[in-house]
XYZ file of C-alpha atoms in Angstrom:
116
model
C 4.261 47.720 -56.421
C 8.058 48.219 -55.659
C 8.887 50.158 -52.321
C 10.490 53.335 -52.497
C 14.200 51.793 -51.897
C 13.408 48.952 -55.217
C 12.367 51.850 -57.175
C 15.573 53.999 -56.336
C 17.996 50.968 -56.867
C 16.151 50.606 -60.407
C 16.433 54.118 -61.165
C 19.775 53.956 -60.317
C 20.378 50.673 -62.676
C 18.703 52.052 -65.520
C 21.244 55.264 -65.258
C 24.010 52.812 -65.129
C 22.810 51.096 -67.995
C 22.779 54.748 -70.084
C 26.529 55.365 -69.420
C 27.770 51.961 -69.933
C 26.111 51.769 -73.589
C 28.459 55.503 -73.828
C 31.849 54.022 -71.392
C 34.199 51.757 -72.305
C 37.895 51.269 -71.481
C 40.750 49.949 -73.449
C 43.772 48.707 -72.323
C 45.563 52.010 -72.552
C 42.802 54.142 -70.979
C 40.459 52.152 -68.872
C 37.236 52.602 -67.269
C 37.559 53.865 -63.252
C 34.465 51.655 -61.984
C 32.788 53.162 -59.013
C 30.762 51.149 -56.153
C 29.389 53.009 -53.718
C 27.815 51.185 -50.788
C 26.225 52.994 -47.263
C 29.739 52.722 -45.555
C 32.532 51.903 -47.985
C 33.545 52.655 -51.395
C 35.060 50.216 -53.753
C 36.914 51.071 -57.317
C 38.643 49.504 -59.838
C 40.130 50.251 -63.204
C 38.837 48.280 -66.343
C 40.006 46.793 -69.455
C 36.416 46.243 -70.954
C 37.856 44.679 -74.393
C 39.517 41.578 -72.173
C 36.783 42.184 -69.414
C 40.146 41.824 -66.855
C 40.344 43.975 -63.760
C 43.671 46.041 -64.023
C 43.653 47.647 -60.327
C 41.311 48.227 -57.445
C 40.864 49.721 -54.564
C 38.883 50.011 -51.673
C 38.165 51.869 -47.984
C 37.633 48.427 -46.087
C 39.542 48.803 -42.620
C 39.403 53.005 -42.811
C 38.953 54.680 -40.212
C 38.612 58.187 -41.464
C 35.501 59.991 -42.334
C 33.623 58.415 -45.345
C 34.399 61.577 -47.814
C 37.984 61.160 -46.558
C 38.465 57.482 -47.144
C 36.702 57.958 -50.490
C 39.667 60.149 -51.366
C 41.879 57.983 -50.193
C 40.794 55.197 -52.047
C 41.060 57.168 -55.285
C 45.057 58.525 -54.662
C 45.437 54.623 -53.348
C 44.043 53.439 -56.870
C 45.955 56.056 -58.797
C 49.239 55.024 -57.148
C 48.280 51.124 -58.492
C 47.306 52.287 -61.446
C 50.887 53.859 -62.186
C 52.323 50.497 -61.045
C 50.655 49.008 -63.780
C 51.969 51.737 -66.200
C 48.301 53.360 -66.627
C 48.075 57.286 -66.718
C 44.769 57.813 -68.048
C 41.180 56.652 -67.262
C 37.470 56.941 -68.083
C 35.265 57.698 -65.293
C 32.308 55.609 -64.823
C 29.981 56.833 -62.031
C 28.086 54.085 -62.597
C 24.618 55.594 -62.084
C 25.640 58.024 -58.938
C 25.576 61.453 -58.844
C 29.130 62.912 -59.581
C 28.976 64.637 -55.719
C 29.911 63.860 -52.093
C 32.068 60.351 -51.821
C 32.361 59.904 -55.601
C 33.293 62.640 -56.494
C 36.257 62.709 -53.916
C 37.382 59.650 -55.883
C 37.817 61.841 -58.541
C 39.469 63.886 -56.651
C 41.910 61.531 -55.154
C 42.624 59.613 -58.047
C 43.510 63.103 -59.679
C 45.649 64.250 -57.036
C 47.288 60.765 -57.381
C 48.257 61.632 -61.026
C 45.323 59.685 -63.151
C 43.982 61.583 -66.025
C 40.740 61.686 -67.061
């Protein structure tokens, strides 16, 4: 019998697998993948055809609240994407619900000029 934390993690991994079966990134429209820990948030633009990370951003060293730092992470990722001439992406929420910090990353990326 698995404990509650393990069950929760397993359910998220199953959701993530279903999402990844449908969502794939290309060079012109990479996948914006989000990982959320308890304190930090990480975002990457990934070209799945080549298996290459185009750009990444994280909230390490941020002194703001978790929600504000998540939005800043999305904005920083959008700026890094512009430098690499990427203007569109496919959003991959990685099994997390599209609320809170995951949504803040998406909004920050949109404010930075990334379309998805």
